[in-house]
Short mmCIF file of C-alpha atoms in Angstrom, two decimals:
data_model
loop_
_atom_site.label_atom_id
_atom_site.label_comp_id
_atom_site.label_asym_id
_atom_site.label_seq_id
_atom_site.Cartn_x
_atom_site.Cartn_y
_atom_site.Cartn_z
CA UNK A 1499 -20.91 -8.50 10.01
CA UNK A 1500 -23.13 -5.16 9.76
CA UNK A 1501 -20.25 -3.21 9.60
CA UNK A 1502 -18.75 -4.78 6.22
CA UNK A 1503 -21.99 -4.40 4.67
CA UNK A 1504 -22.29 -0.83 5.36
CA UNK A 1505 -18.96 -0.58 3.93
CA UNK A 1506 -18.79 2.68 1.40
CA UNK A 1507 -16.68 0.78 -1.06
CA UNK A 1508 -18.12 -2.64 -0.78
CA UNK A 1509 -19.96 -2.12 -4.25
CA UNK A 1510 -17.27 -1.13 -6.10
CA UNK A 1511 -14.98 -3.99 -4.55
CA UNK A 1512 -17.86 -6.72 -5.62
CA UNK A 1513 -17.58 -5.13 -9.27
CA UNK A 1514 -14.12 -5.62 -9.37
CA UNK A 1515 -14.32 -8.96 -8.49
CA UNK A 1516 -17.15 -9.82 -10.79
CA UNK A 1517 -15.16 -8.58 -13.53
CA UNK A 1518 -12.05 -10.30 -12.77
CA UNK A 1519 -14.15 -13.66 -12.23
CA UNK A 1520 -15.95 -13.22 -15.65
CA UNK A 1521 -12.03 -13.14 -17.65
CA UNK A 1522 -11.31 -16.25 -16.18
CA UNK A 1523 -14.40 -17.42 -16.23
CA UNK A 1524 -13.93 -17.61 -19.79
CA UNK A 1525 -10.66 -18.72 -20.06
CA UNK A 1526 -11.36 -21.75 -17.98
CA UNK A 1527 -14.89 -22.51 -20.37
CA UNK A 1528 -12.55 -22.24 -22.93
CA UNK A 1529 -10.05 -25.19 -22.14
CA UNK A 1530 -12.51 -27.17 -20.63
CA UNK A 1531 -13.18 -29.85 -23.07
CA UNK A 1532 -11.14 -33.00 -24.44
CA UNK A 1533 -10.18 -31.50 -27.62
CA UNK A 1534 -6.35 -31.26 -27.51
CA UNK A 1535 -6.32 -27.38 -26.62
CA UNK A 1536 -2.49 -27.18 -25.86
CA UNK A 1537 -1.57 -25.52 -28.69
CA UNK A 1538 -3.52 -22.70 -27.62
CA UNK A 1539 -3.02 -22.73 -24.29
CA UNK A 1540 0.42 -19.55 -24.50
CA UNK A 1541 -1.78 -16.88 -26.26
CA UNK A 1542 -4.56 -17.08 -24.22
CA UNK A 1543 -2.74 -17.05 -21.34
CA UNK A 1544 -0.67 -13.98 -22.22
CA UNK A 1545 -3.96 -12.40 -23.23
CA UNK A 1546 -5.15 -13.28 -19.61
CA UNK A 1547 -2.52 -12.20 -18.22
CA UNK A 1548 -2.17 -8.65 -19.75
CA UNK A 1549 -5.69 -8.18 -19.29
CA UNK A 1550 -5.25 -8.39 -15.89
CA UNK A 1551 -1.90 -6.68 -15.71
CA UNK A 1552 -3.93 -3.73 -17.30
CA UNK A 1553 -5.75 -3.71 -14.14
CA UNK A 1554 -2.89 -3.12 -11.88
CA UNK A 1555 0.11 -1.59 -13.66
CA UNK A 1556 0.57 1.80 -15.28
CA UNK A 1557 0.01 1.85 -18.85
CA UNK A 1558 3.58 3.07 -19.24
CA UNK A 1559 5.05 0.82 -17.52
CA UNK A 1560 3.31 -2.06 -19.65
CA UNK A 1561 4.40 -0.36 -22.89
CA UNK A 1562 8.00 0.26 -21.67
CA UNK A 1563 8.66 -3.54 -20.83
CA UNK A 1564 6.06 -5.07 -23.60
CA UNK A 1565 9.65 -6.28 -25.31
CA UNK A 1566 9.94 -8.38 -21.98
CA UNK A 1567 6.90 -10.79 -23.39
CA UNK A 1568 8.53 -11.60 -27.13
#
């Protein structure tokens, strides 16, 4: 247990994680309420989805297959 603690990158990894939890934090805030939200429901989770696919993949890539999501 001391040792993950005293991890260098521990910080940094907590961040990330924080930061991830916040977008879907408020995606799920979003859609949780009884007005009929499925209308809605694609964009924002395209918009969730790049936004985390920003995180991961090269921007070139993204830009290169963006006709993929039409």
């Amino acid at each position: 247990m001391r040792e993950m603690l005293l991890e260098p990158f521990l910080k940094a990894k907590l961040c990330f994680f924080v930061s991830i939890a916040k977008d879907l934090e408020s995606f799920l805030t979003e859609y949780q309420t009884d007005k009929p939200m499925i209308p809605f429901l694609y964009e924002s989770l395209k918009n969730l989805l790049n936004r985390l696919l920003q995180r991961f993949v090269k921007p070139e890539i993204l830009v290169a297959n963006s006709a993929g999501s039409q």
